[in-house]
mmCIF file of C-alpha atoms in Angstrom:
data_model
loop_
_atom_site.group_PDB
_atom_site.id
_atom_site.type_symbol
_atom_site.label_atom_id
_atom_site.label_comp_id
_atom_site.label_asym_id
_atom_site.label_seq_id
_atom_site.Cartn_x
_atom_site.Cartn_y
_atom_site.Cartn_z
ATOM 1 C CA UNK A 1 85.691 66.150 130.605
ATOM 2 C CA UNK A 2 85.933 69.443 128.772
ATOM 3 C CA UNK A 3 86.806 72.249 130.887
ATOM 4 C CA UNK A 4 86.451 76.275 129.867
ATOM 5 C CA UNK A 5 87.323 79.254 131.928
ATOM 6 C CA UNK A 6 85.245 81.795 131.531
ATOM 7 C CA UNK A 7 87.347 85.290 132.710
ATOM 8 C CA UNK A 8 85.669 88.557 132.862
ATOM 9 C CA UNK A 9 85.393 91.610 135.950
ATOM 10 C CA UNK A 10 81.477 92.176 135.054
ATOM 11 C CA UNK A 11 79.670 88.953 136.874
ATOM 12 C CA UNK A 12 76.515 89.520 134.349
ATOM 13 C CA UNK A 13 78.714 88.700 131.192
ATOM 14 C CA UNK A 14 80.630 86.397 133.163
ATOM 15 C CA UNK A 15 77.179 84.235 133.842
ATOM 16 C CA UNK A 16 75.772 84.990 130.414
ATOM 17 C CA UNK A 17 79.175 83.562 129.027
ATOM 18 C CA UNK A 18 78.908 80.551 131.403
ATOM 19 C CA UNK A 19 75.430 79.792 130.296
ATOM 20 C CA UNK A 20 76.471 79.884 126.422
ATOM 21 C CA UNK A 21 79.832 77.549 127.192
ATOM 22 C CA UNK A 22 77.665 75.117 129.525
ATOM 23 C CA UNK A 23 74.889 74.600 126.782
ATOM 24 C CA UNK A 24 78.244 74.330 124.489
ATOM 25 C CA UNK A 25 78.613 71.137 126.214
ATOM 26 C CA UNK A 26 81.891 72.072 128.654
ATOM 27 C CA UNK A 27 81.155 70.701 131.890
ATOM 28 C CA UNK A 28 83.610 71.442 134.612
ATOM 29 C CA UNK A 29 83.418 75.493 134.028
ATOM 30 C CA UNK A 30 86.049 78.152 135.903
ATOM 31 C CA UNK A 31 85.221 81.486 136.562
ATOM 32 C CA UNK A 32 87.532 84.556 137.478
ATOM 33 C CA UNK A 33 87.800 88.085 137.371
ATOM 34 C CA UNK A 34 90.962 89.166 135.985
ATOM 35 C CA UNK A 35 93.722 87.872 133.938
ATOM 36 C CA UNK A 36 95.968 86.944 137.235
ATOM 37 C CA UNK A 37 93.268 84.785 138.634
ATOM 38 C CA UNK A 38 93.050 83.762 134.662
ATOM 39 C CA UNK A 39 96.458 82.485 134.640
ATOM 40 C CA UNK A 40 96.249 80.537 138.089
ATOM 41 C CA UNK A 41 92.633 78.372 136.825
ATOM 42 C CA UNK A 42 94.421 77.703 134.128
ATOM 43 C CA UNK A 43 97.449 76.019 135.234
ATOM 44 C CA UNK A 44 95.784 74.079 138.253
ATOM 45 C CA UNK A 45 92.490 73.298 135.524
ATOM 46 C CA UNK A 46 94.394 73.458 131.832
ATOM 47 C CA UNK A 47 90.467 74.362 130.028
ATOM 48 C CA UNK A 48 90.205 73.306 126.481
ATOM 49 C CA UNK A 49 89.195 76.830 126.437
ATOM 50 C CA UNK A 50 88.748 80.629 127.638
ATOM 51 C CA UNK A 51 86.850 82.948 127.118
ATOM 52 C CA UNK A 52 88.107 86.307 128.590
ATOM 53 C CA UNK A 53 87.675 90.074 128.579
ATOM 54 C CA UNK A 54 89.994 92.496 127.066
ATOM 55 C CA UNK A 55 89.840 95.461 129.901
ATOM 56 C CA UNK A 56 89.879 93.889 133.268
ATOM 57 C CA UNK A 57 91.661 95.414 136.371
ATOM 58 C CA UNK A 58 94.699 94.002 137.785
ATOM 59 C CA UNK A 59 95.488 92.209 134.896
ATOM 60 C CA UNK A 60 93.977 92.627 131.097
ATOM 61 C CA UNK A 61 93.394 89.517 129.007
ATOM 62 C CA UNK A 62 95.725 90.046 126.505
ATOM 63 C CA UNK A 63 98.527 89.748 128.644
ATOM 64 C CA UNK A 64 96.949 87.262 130.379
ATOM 65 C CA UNK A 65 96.347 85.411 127.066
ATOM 66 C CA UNK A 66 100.024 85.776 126.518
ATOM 67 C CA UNK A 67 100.949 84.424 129.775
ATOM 68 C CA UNK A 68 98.534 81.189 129.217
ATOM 69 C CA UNK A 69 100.302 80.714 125.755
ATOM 70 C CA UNK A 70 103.697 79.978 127.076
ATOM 71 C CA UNK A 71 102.149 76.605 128.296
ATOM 72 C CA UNK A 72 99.374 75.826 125.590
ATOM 73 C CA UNK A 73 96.662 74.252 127.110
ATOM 74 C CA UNK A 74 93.284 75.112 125.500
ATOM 75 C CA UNK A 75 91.476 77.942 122.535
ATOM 76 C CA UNK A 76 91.487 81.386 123.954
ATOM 77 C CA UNK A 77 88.853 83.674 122.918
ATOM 78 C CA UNK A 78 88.693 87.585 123.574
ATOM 79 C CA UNK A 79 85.853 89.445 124.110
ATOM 80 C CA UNK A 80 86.074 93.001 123.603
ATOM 81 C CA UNK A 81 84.570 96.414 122.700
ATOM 82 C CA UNK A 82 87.807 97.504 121.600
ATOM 83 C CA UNK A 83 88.904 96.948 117.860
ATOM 84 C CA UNK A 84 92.485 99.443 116.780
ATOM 85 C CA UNK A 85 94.918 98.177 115.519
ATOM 86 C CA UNK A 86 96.827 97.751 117.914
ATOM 87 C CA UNK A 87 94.452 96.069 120.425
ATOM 88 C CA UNK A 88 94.339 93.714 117.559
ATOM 89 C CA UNK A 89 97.983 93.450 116.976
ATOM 90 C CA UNK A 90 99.057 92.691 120.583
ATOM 91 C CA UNK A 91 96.027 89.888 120.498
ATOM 92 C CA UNK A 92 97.936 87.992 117.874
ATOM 93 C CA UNK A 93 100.911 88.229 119.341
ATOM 94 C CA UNK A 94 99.963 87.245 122.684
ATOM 95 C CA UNK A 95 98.236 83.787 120.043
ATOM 96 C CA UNK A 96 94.975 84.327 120.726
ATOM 97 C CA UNK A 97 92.586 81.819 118.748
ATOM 98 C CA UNK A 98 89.998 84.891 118.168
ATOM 99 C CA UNK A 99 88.492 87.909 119.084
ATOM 100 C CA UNK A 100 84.720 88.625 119.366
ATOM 101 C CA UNK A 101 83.297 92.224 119.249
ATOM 102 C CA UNK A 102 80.206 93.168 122.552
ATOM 103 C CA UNK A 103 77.703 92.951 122.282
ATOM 104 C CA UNK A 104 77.414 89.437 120.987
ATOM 105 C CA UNK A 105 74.885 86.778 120.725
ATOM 106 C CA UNK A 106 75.105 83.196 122.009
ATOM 107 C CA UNK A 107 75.318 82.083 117.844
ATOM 108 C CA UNK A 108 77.877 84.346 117.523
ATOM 109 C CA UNK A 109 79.952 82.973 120.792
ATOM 110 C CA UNK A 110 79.136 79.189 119.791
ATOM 111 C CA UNK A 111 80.696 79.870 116.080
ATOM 112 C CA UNK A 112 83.886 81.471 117.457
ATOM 113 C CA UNK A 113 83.879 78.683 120.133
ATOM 114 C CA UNK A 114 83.802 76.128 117.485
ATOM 115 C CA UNK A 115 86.504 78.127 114.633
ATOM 116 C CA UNK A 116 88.749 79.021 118.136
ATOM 117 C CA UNK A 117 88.967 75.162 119.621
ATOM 118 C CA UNK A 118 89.312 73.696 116.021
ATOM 119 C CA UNK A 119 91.763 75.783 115.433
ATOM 120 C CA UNK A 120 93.970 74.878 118.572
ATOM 121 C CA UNK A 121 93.416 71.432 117.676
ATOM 122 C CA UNK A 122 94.741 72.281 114.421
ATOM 123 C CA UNK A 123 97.988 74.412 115.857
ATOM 124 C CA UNK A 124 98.774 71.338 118.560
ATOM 125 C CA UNK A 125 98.567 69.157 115.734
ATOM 126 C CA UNK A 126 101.457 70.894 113.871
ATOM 127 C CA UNK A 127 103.021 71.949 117.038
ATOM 128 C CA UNK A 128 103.588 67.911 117.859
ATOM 129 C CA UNK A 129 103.839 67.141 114.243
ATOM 130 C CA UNK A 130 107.466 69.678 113.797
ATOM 131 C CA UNK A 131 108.338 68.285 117.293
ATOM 132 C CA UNK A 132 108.512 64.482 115.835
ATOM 133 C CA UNK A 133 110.171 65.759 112.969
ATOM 134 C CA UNK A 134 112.698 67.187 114.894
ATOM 135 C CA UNK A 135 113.535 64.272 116.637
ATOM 136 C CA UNK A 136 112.825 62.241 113.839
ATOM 137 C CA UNK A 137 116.399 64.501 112.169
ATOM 138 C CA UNK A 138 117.616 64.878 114.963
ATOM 139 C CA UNK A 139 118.265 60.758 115.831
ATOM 140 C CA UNK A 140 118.996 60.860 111.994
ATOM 141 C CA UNK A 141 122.101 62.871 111.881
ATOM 142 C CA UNK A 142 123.353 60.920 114.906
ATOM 143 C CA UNK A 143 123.052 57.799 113.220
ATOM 144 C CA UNK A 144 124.750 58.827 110.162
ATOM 145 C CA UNK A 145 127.590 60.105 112.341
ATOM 146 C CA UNK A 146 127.761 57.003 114.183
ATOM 147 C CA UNK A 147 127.883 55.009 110.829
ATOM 148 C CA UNK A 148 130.535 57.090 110.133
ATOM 149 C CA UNK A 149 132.469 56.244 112.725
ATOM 150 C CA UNK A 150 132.175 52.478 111.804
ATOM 151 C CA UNK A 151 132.937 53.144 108.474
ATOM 152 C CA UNK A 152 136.130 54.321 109.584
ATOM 153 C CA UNK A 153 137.087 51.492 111.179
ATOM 154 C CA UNK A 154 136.230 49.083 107.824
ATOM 155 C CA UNK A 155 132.604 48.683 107.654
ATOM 156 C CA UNK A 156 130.424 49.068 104.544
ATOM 157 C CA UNK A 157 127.510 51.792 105.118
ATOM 158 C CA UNK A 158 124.865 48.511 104.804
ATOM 159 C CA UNK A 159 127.156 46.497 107.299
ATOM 160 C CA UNK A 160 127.340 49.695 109.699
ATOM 161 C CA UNK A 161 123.581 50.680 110.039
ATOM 162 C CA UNK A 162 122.663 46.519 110.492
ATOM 163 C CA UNK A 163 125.142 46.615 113.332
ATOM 164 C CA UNK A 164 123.519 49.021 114.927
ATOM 165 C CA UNK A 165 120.355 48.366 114.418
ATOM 166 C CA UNK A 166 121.086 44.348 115.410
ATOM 167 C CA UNK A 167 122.666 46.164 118.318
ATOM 168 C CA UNK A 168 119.753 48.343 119.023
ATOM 169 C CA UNK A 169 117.502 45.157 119.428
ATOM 170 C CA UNK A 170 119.789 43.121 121.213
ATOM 171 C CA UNK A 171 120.041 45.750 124.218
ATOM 172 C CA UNK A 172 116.509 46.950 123.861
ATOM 173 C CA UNK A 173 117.423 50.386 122.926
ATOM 174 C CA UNK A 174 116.832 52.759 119.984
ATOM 175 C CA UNK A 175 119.000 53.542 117.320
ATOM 176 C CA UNK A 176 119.623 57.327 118.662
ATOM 177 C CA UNK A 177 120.448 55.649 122.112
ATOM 178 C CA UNK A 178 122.931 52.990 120.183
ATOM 179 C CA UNK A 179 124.349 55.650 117.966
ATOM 180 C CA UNK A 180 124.969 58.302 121.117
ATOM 181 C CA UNK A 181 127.059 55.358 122.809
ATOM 182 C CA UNK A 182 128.887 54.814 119.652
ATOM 183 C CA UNK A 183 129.964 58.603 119.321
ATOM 184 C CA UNK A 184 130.515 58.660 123.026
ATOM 185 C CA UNK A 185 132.846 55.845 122.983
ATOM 186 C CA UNK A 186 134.448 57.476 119.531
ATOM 187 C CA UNK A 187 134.878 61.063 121.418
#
């Protein structure tokens, strides 16, 4: 199912926003009217994406947007009749996917809908991608300390690693698990 959440204090863009994401294709659709109710939708509901004013009472969307961000679950678009610098400036930083100028058309909203949710998918992609990587070093450098600590004790650096990975299968754990027991056993 592909949720949106569709934020804004003026119900007539809110519903003419709805309409546009519905004939998008998003089916289970959220509506609020600030950036606090925003941020609650959005971590009961995690939308693939939002759509969400600028200037709102109570809370505005960019820190709303910024708020959202610190548990990635979806595109966020702003919609705004504001465009300094600075507006523009505290969007980015708050990762906002884009930022659409009012008035707007429903080709205009569908185009920055499409950019703003391939774009996410793009940004989770390397998000998950640096994450493995990390892990992927991480288990790494504790294997090469653990075959360090067999080579100490006479072991070849072949004869060391095929210990521990014959261990490793034998006990049905991985090779960072095998490796942390080694060092813990060593320490």
């Amino acid at each position: 199912m592909k949720k949106a959440l569709i934020v804004d204090d003026e119900p007539l863009i809110r519903q003419q926003v709805t309409q546009i994401v519905a004939d998008y294709g998003f089916d289970e659709l959220y509506e609020a009217a600030d950036g606090s109710q925003a941020i609650a939708l959005a971590a009961v509901h995690r939308p693939l994406l939002t759509v969400m004013d600028v200037t709102m009472p109570v809370m505005d969307g960019i820190t709303a947007a910024d708020k959202m961000n610190r548990t990635p679950s979806g595109a966020i678009v702003l919609l705004t009749g504001i465009a300094d610098s600075e507006t523009v400036t505290r969007a980015h930083d708050a990762g906002v996917h884009h930022y659409l100028m009012k008035p707007f058309n429903a080709e205009q909203l569908r185009i920055t809908i499409d950019l703003s949710i391939h774009q996410f998918i793009e940004i989770s992609n390397l998000r998950d991608e640096v994450a493995a990587l990390k892990e992927n070093l991480e288990t790494r450098k504790l294997v090469d300390r653990a075959k360090g600590v067999l080579i100490k004790r006479g072991l070849t650096e072949p004869e060391a690693h095929r210990k521990m990975q014959k261990l490793a299968m034998n006990k049905r754990k991985s090779l960072k698990e095998v490796a942390e027991a080694f060092l813990l056993m060593e320490g």
